[in-house]
Coordinates of C-alpha atoms in Angstrom, one line a residue:
Chain A
M1 CA -29.4 10.5 -9.2
A2 CA -26.8 11.2 -11.8
N3 CA -26.8 15.0 -11.6
F4 CA -23.1 15.1 -12.4
S5 CA -20.4 12.8 -13.7
T6 CA -16.7 12.6 -14.4
N7 CA -17.5 13.4 -18.0
D8 CA -19.3 16.5 -17.0
A9 CA -16.3 17.6 -15.0
A10 CA -13.9 16.7 -17.9
E11 CA -15.8 19.0 -20.2
L12 CA -14.5 22.0 -18.2
R13 CA -11.1 21.3 -19.8
I14 CA -9.9 24.2 -21.8
G15 CA -9.1 24.2 -25.4
A16 CA -6.7 26.1 -27.6
D17 CA -9.4 28.7 -28.2
F18 CA -10.0 29.3 -24.5
R19 CA -11.3 32.7 -23.7
I20 CA -11.6 33.4 -20.0
A21 CA -14.4 35.9 -20.6
D22 CA -16.5 33.0 -22.0
V23 CA -16.6 31.3 -18.6
D24 CA -19.2 32.8 -16.2
P25 CA -17.9 32.5 -12.7
G26 CA -21.4 32.3 -11.3
S27 CA -22.5 29.4 -13.6
T28 CA -22.6 25.7 -12.7
P29 CA -22.0 24.0 -16.1
N30 CA -23.4 20.5 -16.6
F31 CA -24.9 20.3 -13.2
K32 CA -28.5 19.1 -13.4
G33 CA -29.6 19.1 -9.8
D34 CA -30.7 21.6 -7.2
K35 CA -27.9 24.2 -6.9
N36 CA -28.6 24.7 -3.2
K37 CA -28.2 21.1 -2.3
L38 CA -24.8 20.5 -3.8
E39 CA -23.0 20.1 -0.5
K40 CA -25.1 17.2 0.6
E41 CA -25.6 15.6 -2.7
F42 CA -22.0 15.0 -3.6
S43 CA -20.8 12.8 -0.8
E44 CA -21.9 9.9 -3.0
I45 CA -18.5 9.3 -4.6
D46 CA -16.6 9.7 -1.4
D47 CA -16.3 6.0 -0.8
E48 CA -14.9 5.3 -4.3
L49 CA -12.5 8.2 -4.1
S50 CA -11.3 7.0 -0.7
E51 CA -10.9 3.4 -1.9
L52 CA -8.9 4.4 -5.0
Q53 CA -6.7 6.7 -2.9
E54 CA -5.9 3.8 -0.6
M55 CA -5.2 1.6 -3.6
L56 CA -2.8 4.2 -4.9
Y57 CA -1.1 4.5 -1.5
A58 CA -0.9 0.7 -1.3
N59 CA 0.9 0.6 -4.6
G60 CA 3.3 3.3 -3.4
R61 CA 4.2 1.1 -0.5
A62 CA 4.5 -2.0 -2.6
S63 CA 6.6 -0.5 -5.4
A64 CA 7.8 3.1 -5.4
E65 CA 9.1 2.8 -8.9
T66 CA 5.9 1.8 -10.6
A67 CA 3.1 3.3 -8.4
G68 CA 2.8 6.7 -9.9
A69 CA 1.1 9.6 -8.2
V70 CA -1.4 12.4 -8.7
L71 CA -0.7 16.1 -8.7
L72 CA -3.5 18.6 -8.3
V73 CA -2.4 22.2 -9.0
L74 CA -4.8 24.8 -7.7
Q75 CA -4.7 28.4 -8.9
G76 CA -7.0 31.3 -8.6
M77 CA -7.3 34.9 -7.4
D78 CA -7.3 35.6 -3.6
T79 CA -10.4 34.1 -1.9
A80 CA -11.0 31.8 -4.9
G81 CA -11.4 28.9 -2.5
K82 CA -8.2 27.0 -2.9
G83 CA -8.0 26.3 0.9
G84 CA -11.7 25.1 0.8
V85 CA -10.9 22.6 -1.9
V86 CA -8.0 21.2 0.1
R87 CA -10.2 21.0 3.2
H88 CA -13.4 19.6 1.6
V89 CA -12.0 17.5 -1.2
L90 CA -8.7 16.2 0.2
G91 CA -10.3 16.0 3.7
I92 CA -12.2 13.0 2.4
V93 CA -9.2 10.8 1.9
D94 CA -6.6 9.5 4.4
P95 CA -4.3 12.4 5.4
Q96 CA -1.3 10.0 5.2
G97 CA -1.9 9.7 1.5
V98 CA -1.8 13.5 0.8
D99 CA 1.3 15.6 0.1
L100 CA 0.3 19.2 0.5
A101 CA 2.5 22.1 -0.5
A102 CA 1.6 25.8 -0.4
F103 CA 3.8 28.2 -2.4
G104 CA 4.0 31.7 -1.0
K105 CA 6.4 34.5 -1.8
P106 CA 9.7 32.9 -2.7
T107 CA 12.6 33.0 -0.1
E108 CA 16.0 34.5 -0.9
E109 CA 17.3 31.0 -1.4
E110 CA 14.5 30.0 -3.7
L111 CA 15.0 33.2 -5.8
A112 CA 18.6 32.2 -6.3
H113 CA 17.5 29.1 -8.2
D114 CA 15.5 28.5 -11.3
F115 CA 11.8 29.0 -10.6
L116 CA 11.1 25.2 -10.8
W117 CA 13.7 24.4 -8.1
R118 CA 11.3 24.8 -5.2
I119 CA 8.6 23.0 -7.1
R120 CA 10.6 19.9 -7.7
K121 CA 11.3 19.6 -4.0
K122 CA 7.6 19.4 -3.2
L123 CA 6.5 16.9 -5.8
P124 CA 4.3 14.1 -4.4
R125 CA 5.9 10.9 -3.3
P126 CA 5.0 7.7 -5.1
G127 CA 1.5 6.6 -4.2
R128 CA 0.4 10.0 -2.9
I129 CA -2.0 12.7 -4.1
G130 CA 0.0 15.9 -4.2
V131 CA -1.7 19.2 -3.9
F132 CA -0.2 22.5 -4.8
D133 CA -1.9 25.5 -3.3
R134 CA -0.4 28.0 -5.8
S135 CA 2.5 26.7 -7.9
H136 CA 5.0 27.4 -10.6
Y137 CA 2.3 29.2 -12.4
E138 CA 2.8 32.2 -10.1
D139 CA 6.0 32.7 -12.0
V140 CA 4.2 33.5 -15.2
L141 CA 1.1 35.1 -13.6
I142 CA 2.2 37.7 -11.0
H143 CA 5.5 38.0 -12.9
R144 CA 3.6 39.0 -16.0
V145 CA 1.2 41.4 -14.2
H146 CA 3.9 43.2 -12.3
G147 CA 6.7 42.8 -14.8
L148 CA 8.8 40.9 -12.3
S149 CA 10.4 39.0 -15.2
S150 CA 11.0 40.1 -18.8
A151 CA 8.6 39.2 -21.5
E152 CA 11.3 36.9 -23.0
E153 CA 11.8 35.1 -19.7
I154 CA 8.1 34.6 -19.3
E155 CA 7.9 33.2 -22.8
R156 CA 10.8 30.8 -21.9
R157 CA 8.9 29.7 -18.8
Y158 CA 5.8 28.6 -20.7
G159 CA 8.0 26.2 -22.6
A160 CA 9.9 25.2 -19.5
I161 CA 6.7 24.4 -17.7
V162 CA 5.4 22.2 -20.5
E163 CA 8.6 20.3 -20.6
F164 CA 8.7 19.9 -16.8
E165 CA 5.2 18.6 -16.8
R166 CA 5.8 16.3 -19.7
E167 CA 8.7 14.8 -17.8
L168 CA 6.5 14.5 -14.7
A169 CA 3.7 12.8 -16.6
E170 CA 6.2 10.4 -18.2
S171 CA 7.4 9.4 -14.7
G172 CA 3.8 8.3 -13.9
V173 CA 2.3 11.4 -12.3
R174 CA -1.3 12.3 -13.3
I175 CA -1.5 16.0 -13.4
I176 CA -4.8 18.0 -13.0
K177 CA -4.6 21.8 -13.1
V178 CA -7.5 23.8 -11.8
M179 CA -8.1 27.5 -12.1
L180 CA -10.9 28.5 -9.7
H181 CA -12.5 31.3 -11.6
I182 CA -14.3 33.8 -9.5
S183 CA -15.9 37.2 -10.2
P184 CA -14.6 40.5 -8.7
E185 CA -18.0 40.9 -7.0
F186 CA -17.6 37.5 -5.3
Q187 CA -14.1 38.4 -4.2
R188 CA -15.4 41.7 -2.8
E189 CA -18.0 39.8 -0.7
N190 CA -15.3 37.4 0.6
L191 CA -12.9 40.2 1.5
E192 CA -15.8 42.0 3.2
E193 CA -16.5 39.0 5.3
R194 CA -12.9 38.7 6.3
L195 CA -13.0 42.3 7.5
E196 CA -16.3 42.0 9.3
R197 CA -15.6 38.9 11.3
A198 CA -12.9 38.8 14.0
D199 CA -12.4 35.0 13.3
K200 CA -11.6 35.8 9.7
H201 CA -9.2 38.7 10.1
W202 CA -6.2 36.4 10.0
K203 CA -7.1 35.5 6.5
Y204 CA -7.1 39.1 5.3
N205 CA -4.1 40.7 3.8
P206 CA -4.1 44.3 2.7
G207 CA -2.1 43.3 -0.3
D208 CA -5.2 41.4 -1.6
V209 CA -7.0 44.7 -2.2
T210 CA -3.9 46.1 -4.0
E211 CA -3.9 43.1 -6.3
R212 CA -7.6 43.5 -7.0
G213 CA -6.6 46.7 -8.8
Y214 CA -5.0 44.5 -11.4
W215 CA -8.0 42.2 -12.0
E216 CA -8.1 42.5 -15.8
E217 CA -4.3 42.1 -16.1
Y218 CA -4.6 38.9 -14.1
Q219 CA -7.4 37.6 -16.2
E220 CA -5.3 38.2 -19.3
A221 CA -2.3 36.5 -17.7
Y222 CA -4.4 33.5 -16.8
E223 CA -5.9 33.3 -20.2
I224 CA -2.5 33.2 -21.9
A225 CA -0.8 30.9 -19.3
L226 CA -3.7 28.4 -19.5
R227 CA -3.7 28.3 -23.3
R228 CA 0.0 27.9 -23.5
T229 CA 0.3 25.2 -20.9
S230 CA -2.8 23.1 -21.3
T231 CA -1.6 19.8 -22.7
D232 CA -2.9 16.2 -23.1
F233 CA -0.6 15.1 -20.3
A234 CA -1.3 18.1 -18.0
P235 CA -4.7 19.7 -18.9
W236 CA -6.1 22.8 -17.4
Y237 CA -9.7 23.1 -16.2
C238 CA -11.3 26.5 -15.7
V239 CA -13.9 25.9 -12.9
P240 CA -16.5 28.5 -12.1
G241 CA -15.9 29.4 -8.5
D242 CA -18.6 31.7 -7.2
N243 CA -20.6 28.7 -6.1
K244 CA -18.1 27.1 -3.8
P245 CA -19.8 23.7 -3.4
Y246 CA -20.0 23.4 -7.1
A247 CA -16.3 24.1 -7.6
R248 CA -15.4 21.6 -4.9
M249 CA -17.6 19.0 -6.5
V250 CA -16.0 19.5 -9.8
V251 CA -12.5 19.0 -8.4
K252 CA -13.7 15.9 -6.6
Y253 CA -14.9 14.4 -9.9
L254 CA -11.7 15.4 -11.6
L255 CA -9.7 13.7 -9.0
L256 CA -11.9 10.6 -9.2
D257 CA -11.5 10.6 -13.0
A258 CA -7.7 10.7 -12.7
L259 CA -7.6 7.9 -10.2
R260 CA -10.0 5.8 -12.3
S261 CA -7.8 6.3 -15.3
M262 CA -4.8 4.8 -13.5
D263 CA -6.5 1.3 -13.6
L264 CA -5.4 0.7 -10.1
E265 CA -5.4 -2.7 -8.5
W266 CA -4.4 -4.0 -5.1
P267 CA -0.8 -4.9 -5.2
E268 CA 0.2 -8.6 -5.2
P269 CA 1.6 -9.8 -1.9
D270 CA 5.3 -10.4 -1.9
F271 CA 4.9 -13.2 0.6
D272 CA 3.3 -16.6 0.5
V273 CA -0.2 -16.0 2.0
E274 CA -0.8 -19.7 3.1
E275 CA 2.7 -19.9 4.6
E276 CA 2.0 -16.7 6.6
K277 CA -1.3 -18.0 7.8
R278 CA 0.5 -21.1 9.2
R279 CA 3.2 -18.9 10.8
L280 CA 0.5 -16.7 12.4
A281 CA -1.5 -19.7 13.7
E282 CA 1.7 -21.0 15.4
S283 CA 2.6 -17.6 16.9
Chain B
M1 CA -25.1 13.3 26.8
A2 CA -21.9 13.5 28.7
N3 CA -20.7 9.9 28.3
F4 CA -17.1 11.0 28.2
S5 CA -15.1 14.2 28.9
T6 CA -11.6 15.6 28.6
N7 CA -11.1 14.7 32.3
D8 CA -12.0 11.1 31.6
A9 CA -9.4 11.0 28.9
A10 CA -6.8 12.7 31.1
E11 CA -7.2 10.0 33.7
L12 CA -5.5 7.6 31.4
R13 CA -2.3 9.4 32.1
I14 CA 0.2 7.1 33.6
G15 CA 1.9 7.6 36.9
A16 CA 5.3 6.6 38.3
D17 CA 3.8 3.3 39.5
F18 CA 2.5 2.4 36.0
R19 CA 2.2 -1.3 35.4
I20 CA 1.2 -2.2 31.9
A21 CA -0.4 -5.5 33.1
D22 CA -2.9 -3.4 35.1
V23 CA -4.4 -1.9 31.9
D24 CA -6.9 -4.2 30.2
P25 CA -6.6 -3.7 26.4
G26 CA -10.3 -4.7 26.0
S27 CA -11.6 -2.2 28.6
T28 CA -13.1 1.2 27.9
P29 CA -12.3 3.2 31.1
N30 CA -14.6 6.1 32.1
F31 CA -16.9 5.6 29.2
K32 CA -20.5 5.5 30.4
G33 CA -22.5 5.1 27.2
D34 CA -23.2 2.2 24.8
K35 CA -19.9 0.7 23.7
N36 CA -21.3 -0.2 20.3
K37 CA -22.4 3.3 19.4
L38 CA -19.1 5.0 20.1
E39 CA -18.4 5.8 16.5
K40 CA -21.6 7.8 16.0
E41 CA -21.6 9.4 19.4
F42 CA -18.3 11.1 19.4
S43 CA -18.6 13.5 16.5
E44 CA -20.1 16.0 19.0
I45 CA -16.7 17.6 19.8
D46 CA -15.6 17.8 16.2
D47 CA -16.7 21.4 15.7
E48 CA -14.9 22.6 18.7
L49 CA -11.8 20.6 17.8
S50 CA -11.9 22.0 14.3
E51 CA -12.3 25.6 15.4
L52 CA -9.5 25.4 17.9
Q53 CA -7.2 23.9 15.3
E54 CA -8.1 26.8 13.0
M55 CA -7.3 29.3 15.7
L56 CA -3.9 27.6 16.3
Y57 CA -3.2 27.7 12.6
A58 CA -4.3 31.4 12.5
N59 CA -1.9 32.2 15.3
G60 CA 0.9 30.4 13.4
R61 CA 0.3 32.6 10.4
A62 CA 0.2 35.7 12.5
S63 CA 3.3 35.1 14.6
A64 CA 5.5 32.0 14.2
E65 CA 7.5 33.0 17.3
T66 CA 4.6 32.9 19.8
A67 CA 2.0 30.5 18.2
G68 CA 3.2 27.3 19.6
A69 CA 2.2 23.9 18.3
V70 CA 0.9 20.5 19.3
L71 CA 2.8 17.2 19.0
L72 CA 0.9 13.9 19.2
V73 CA 3.2 10.9 19.5
L74 CA 1.6 7.6 18.6
Q75 CA 3.2 4.3 19.6
G76 CA 1.9 0.7 19.8
M77 CA 2.4 -2.8 18.6
D78 CA 1.8 -3.6 14.9
T79 CA -2.0 -3.3 14.0
A80 CA -2.6 -1.2 17.2
G81 CA -4.5 1.4 15.2
K82 CA -2.1 4.2 14.8
G83 CA -3.1 4.8 11.2
G84 CA -6.7 4.7 12.1
V85 CA -6.2 7.4 14.7
V86 CA -4.5 9.6 12.1
R87 CA -7.3 9.0 9.7
H88 CA -10.3 9.3 12.0
V89 CA -9.0 11.9 14.5
L90 CA -6.8 14.1 12.4
G91 CA -9.1 13.6 9.4
I92 CA -11.5 15.9 11.2
V93 CA -9.3 19.0 11.1
D94 CA -8.0 21.0 8.1
P95 CA -5.3 18.9 6.4
Q96 CA -3.3 22.2 6.0
G97 CA -2.9 22.4 9.7
V98 CA -1.5 18.9 10.2
D99 CA 2.2 18.0 9.9
L100 CA 2.4 14.2 9.7
A101 CA 5.6 12.1 10.0
A102 CA 5.9 8.4 9.9
F103 CA 9.2 6.9 11.2
G104 CA 10.2 3.6 9.7
K105 CA 13.4 1.8 9.7
P106 CA 16.2 4.4 9.8
T107 CA 18.2 5.1 6.7
E108 CA 22.0 4.9 6.5
E109 CA 22.2 8.6 6.8
E110 CA 19.9 8.7 9.8
L111 CA 21.9 5.9 11.5
A112 CA 25.0 8.0 11.1
H113 CA 23.5 10.7 13.3
D114 CA 22.2 10.8 16.9
F115 CA 18.7 9.1 17.2
L116 CA 17.0 12.5 17.7
W117 CA 18.4 14.0 14.5
R118 CA 15.7 12.7 12.2
I119 CA 13.0 13.5 14.8
R120 CA 14.0 17.2 15.0
K121 CA 13.7 17.6 11.3
K122 CA 10.0 16.5 11.4
L123 CA 8.8 18.6 14.3
P124 CA 5.5 20.5 13.7
R125 CA 5.8 24.0 12.3
P126 CA 4.3 26.8 14.4
G127 CA 0.5 26.7 14.5
R128 CA 0.4 23.1 13.4
I129 CA -0.7 19.8 14.9
G130 CA 2.2 17.4 14.4
V131 CA 1.6 13.7 14.5
F132 CA 4.4 11.1 14.8
D133 CA 3.4 7.6 13.6
R134 CA 6.1 5.9 15.6
S135 CA 8.9 8.1 16.9
H136 CA 12.1 8.4 18.9
Y137 CA 10.6 5.9 21.3
E138 CA 11.5 3.1 18.8
D139 CA 15.1 3.8 19.8
V140 CA 14.4 2.6 23.3
L141 CA 11.8 0.0 22.5
I142 CA 12.9 -2.2 19.6
H143 CA 16.5 -1.4 20.6
R144 CA 15.9 -2.8 24.0
V145 CA 14.0 -5.9 22.8
H146 CA 16.6 -6.8 20.2
G147 CA 19.7 -5.4 21.9
L148 CA 20.3 -3.0 19.0
S149 CA 21.9 -0.7 21.5
S150 CA 23.7 -1.3 24.8
A151 CA 21.9 -1.1 28.1
E152 CA 24.0 2.0 28.9
E153 CA 23.1 3.7 25.6
I154 CA 19.4 3.0 26.2
E155 CA 19.7 4.4 29.7
R156 CA 21.3 7.5 28.3
R157 CA 18.4 7.8 25.8
Y158 CA 15.7 7.9 28.4
G159 CA 17.4 11.0 29.8
A160 CA 18.1 12.5 26.4
I161 CA 14.4 12.1 25.5
V162 CA 13.2 13.8 28.6
E163 CA 15.6 16.8 28.0
F164 CA 14.6 16.9 24.3
E165 CA 10.9 17.0 25.2
R166 CA 11.5 19.6 27.9
E167 CA 13.2 21.9 25.4
L168 CA 10.3 21.3 23.0
A169 CA 7.7 22.1 25.6
E170 CA 9.5 25.2 26.7
S171 CA 9.5 26.4 23.1
G172 CA 5.7 26.2 23.2
V173 CA 4.9 22.7 21.9
R174 CA 2.1 20.8 23.8
I175 CA 3.1 17.2 23.8
I176 CA 0.7 14.3 24.0
K177 CA 2.1 10.8 24.0
V178 CA -0.2 7.9 23.4
M179 CA 0.5 4.2 23.6
L180 CA -2.3 2.2 21.9
H181 CA -2.4 -0.8 24.1
I182 CA -3.8 -3.9 22.4
S183 CA -3.9 -7.6 23.4
P184 CA -2.1 -10.3 21.5
E185 CA -5.4 -11.9 20.6
F186 CA -6.6 -8.7 19.0
Q187 CA -3.4 -8.4 17.1
R188 CA -3.9 -12.0 15.8
E189 CA -7.4 -11.1 14.6
N190 CA -6.1 -8.0 12.8
L191 CA -3.2 -10.0 11.2
E192 CA -5.6 -12.7 10.1
E193 CA -7.8 -10.1 8.5
R194 CA -4.8 -8.8 6.6
L195 CA -4.1 -12.2 5.3
E196 CA -7.7 -13.1 4.4
R197 CA -8.5 -10.0 2.4
A198 CA -6.7 -9.1 -0.8
D199 CA -7.4 -5.4 -0.2
K200 CA -5.5 -5.8 3.1
H201 CA -2.5 -7.8 2.0
W202 CA -0.4 -4.6 1.4
K203 CA -0.7 -3.9 5.1
Y204 CA 0.8 -7.2 6.0
N205 CA 4.4 -7.7 6.7
P206 CA 5.9 -11.1 7.6
G207 CA 8.1 -9.3 10.1
D208 CA 5.0 -8.5 12.2
V209 CA 4.6 -12.2 13.1
T210 CA 8.3 -12.4 14.0
E211 CA 7.9 -9.5 16.3
R212 CA 4.9 -11.1 17.9
G213 CA 7.2 -13.6 19.3
Y214 CA 8.7 -10.9 21.5
W215 CA 5.4 -9.7 22.9
E216 CA 6.4 -9.9 26.6
E217 CA 9.7 -8.3 25.9
Y218 CA 7.9 -5.4 24.2
Q219 CA 5.5 -5.0 27.0
E220 CA 8.4 -4.7 29.4
A221 CA 10.2 -2.3 27.2
Y222 CA 7.0 -0.1 27.0
E223 CA 6.5 -0.2 30.7
I224 CA 10.0 1.0 31.5
A225 CA 10.1 3.6 28.7
L226 CA 6.7 5.1 29.6
R227 CA 7.6 5.3 33.3
R228 CA 10.9 6.8 32.6
T229 CA 9.7 9.5 30.2
S230 CA 6.2 10.5 31.4
T231 CA 6.6 14.0 32.6
D232 CA 4.4 17.0 33.4
F233 CA 5.4 18.6 30.2
A234 CA 5.2 15.5 28.0
P235 CA 2.8 12.9 29.7
W236 CA 2.2 9.4 28.4
Y237 CA -1.3 8.0 28.2
C238 CA -1.8 4.2 28.0
V239 CA -5.0 3.9 26.0
P240 CA -6.8 0.5 25.7
G241 CA -6.9 -0.3 22.0
D242 CA -8.9 -3.4 21.4
N243 CA -12.0 -1.3 21.0
K244 CA -10.8 1.0 18.1
P245 CA -13.6 3.6 18.3
Y246 CA -12.9 4.0 22.0
A247 CA -9.2 4.5 21.5
R248 CA -9.8 7.1 18.7
M249 CA -12.3 8.9 20.9
V250 CA -9.8 9.1 23.8
V251 CA -7.2 10.6 21.5
K252 CA -9.7 13.1 20.2
Y253 CA -10.4 14.2 23.7
L254 CA -6.7 14.4 24.6
L255 CA -6.2 16.6 21.6
L256 CA -9.1 18.8 22.5
D257 CA -7.8 19.1 26.1
A258 CA -4.4 20.2 24.8
L259 CA -5.9 22.8 22.5
R260 CA -8.2 24.1 25.2
S261 CA -5.2 24.5 27.6
M262 CA -3.5 26.8 25.1
D263 CA -6.0 29.5 25.8
L264 CA -6.2 30.3 22.1
E265 CA -7.7 33.5 20.7
W266 CA -8.1 34.8 17.2
P267 CA -5.0 36.9 16.5
E268 CA -5.3 40.7 16.5
P269 CA -5.2 42.1 13.0
D270 CA -2.0 43.9 12.1
F271 CA -3.9 46.3 9.9
D272 CA -6.5 49.0 10.4
V273 CA -9.8 47.3 9.8
E274 CA -11.8 50.5 9.1
E275 CA -9.2 51.8 6.8
E276 CA -9.2 48.5 4.9
K277 CA -12.9 48.6 4.6
R278 CA -12.6 51.9 2.9
R279 CA -9.9 50.7 0.6
L280 CA -12.0 47.7 -0.3
A281 CA -15.1 49.8 -1.0
E282 CA -13.1 52.0 -3.3
S283 CA -11.5 49.1 -5.2

């Protein structure tokens, strides 16, 4: 049965010597089962994931100060499957327990503030699982590739991000950062599908093809950003993404691992259970 | 196969002569199948629901001005199953397409404004399905039961709500309002379970037993509020709630009905598909 485990997922954590070229987007590291049956096979941890999420939520309700939260940061090239992870992994748990934020092109107001300003406003509430579909990392990725900020400013941001995430972690937020790593060939197939099918046109953006022209520059920007900002308290995982069910499964296990590590328990009641039973019986 | 339909669900819409005592909380109106197999049976419309939600979302992305949205208002006594509806009905669709808002006791800041102020801030974005777990109706329900507002003010609010919802509907929001109607006996069982099980204690609130003491007053407040505010553009449905799978199924069909009535289509691309295919091929 055990074709994959939280330890297997944790091994995708990147080290200081991370080289993106060493990760094959088409591979399925540590998975020992039938690659074509991934989708079916990995519903087996859904119940545990769901129960731990509920426990986290219950703690958030009982005590906002001590409950903590989880933050899952998703990054990747266009069509890498961020939306699919949200749908298939977060779709398992109670929607009430998920705080979802997608970060697109910044507004005028957002640009007038520090790059972390809009991020802070979308942090998960206590007891929630927060998901960032793109994030503050765009401000060191696209900014580096297109020179939207100076090299000095980008350098400053790596440090600012690490400090920001340290502060978050110290406030009780478990941070998981995932780069969904796809190949340019896989992206081409995905974009072709979006152009072929009328029900996929809405997902297509001509800008995506433009950005494809900067593939190598993005890989380099990712490699540097991940190396510089992968810490004990906010580790990065580089997850091969060409096999979508595999990538989703890995994220599911990473989430499970984070929840398990919180040593969650059901909160103690702040009322006298026996007394309440009496009151209810009399009502 | 057809043990239930959108028409069957629509018949639970209340009329001007609505009397809450006429609705048996334990009944399952219009359902022709095996009551104990409800949970399994009604996944058959999930795919259609899911596709229409995606289409709505796609339209929201293509044109915020014209896309419209859906708003599902959920009301009911404590333990009526509002959270279960969110989880089991909205859990089917893409979490990115759902805007969820729960309205608890108003804050100081909220109390300093008109009762609709906090509601307006949580309206669904274009292309989304908004869900209100409790709503502006609390301001005519609990307020009437406990005299938190004067009779004149509550009278004014019925009218203000109708005008507010008319304005919403005219802006393209399909409104579905559901009262999950349970019996006091069913509530007692639910509260007992919350007191018996350590993993349910967090859902228990001593105030719920206190409110139970006002059961009849709440029924009366609901009857009046529903009659006064059920309109063509924002109808109320009184859904028997003692059979949870039944109630969830009804809400699912109401949602499907609303989405179908929007005559959704995939948005037209705002780019030249053939030109983009060429650009992609050359990239």
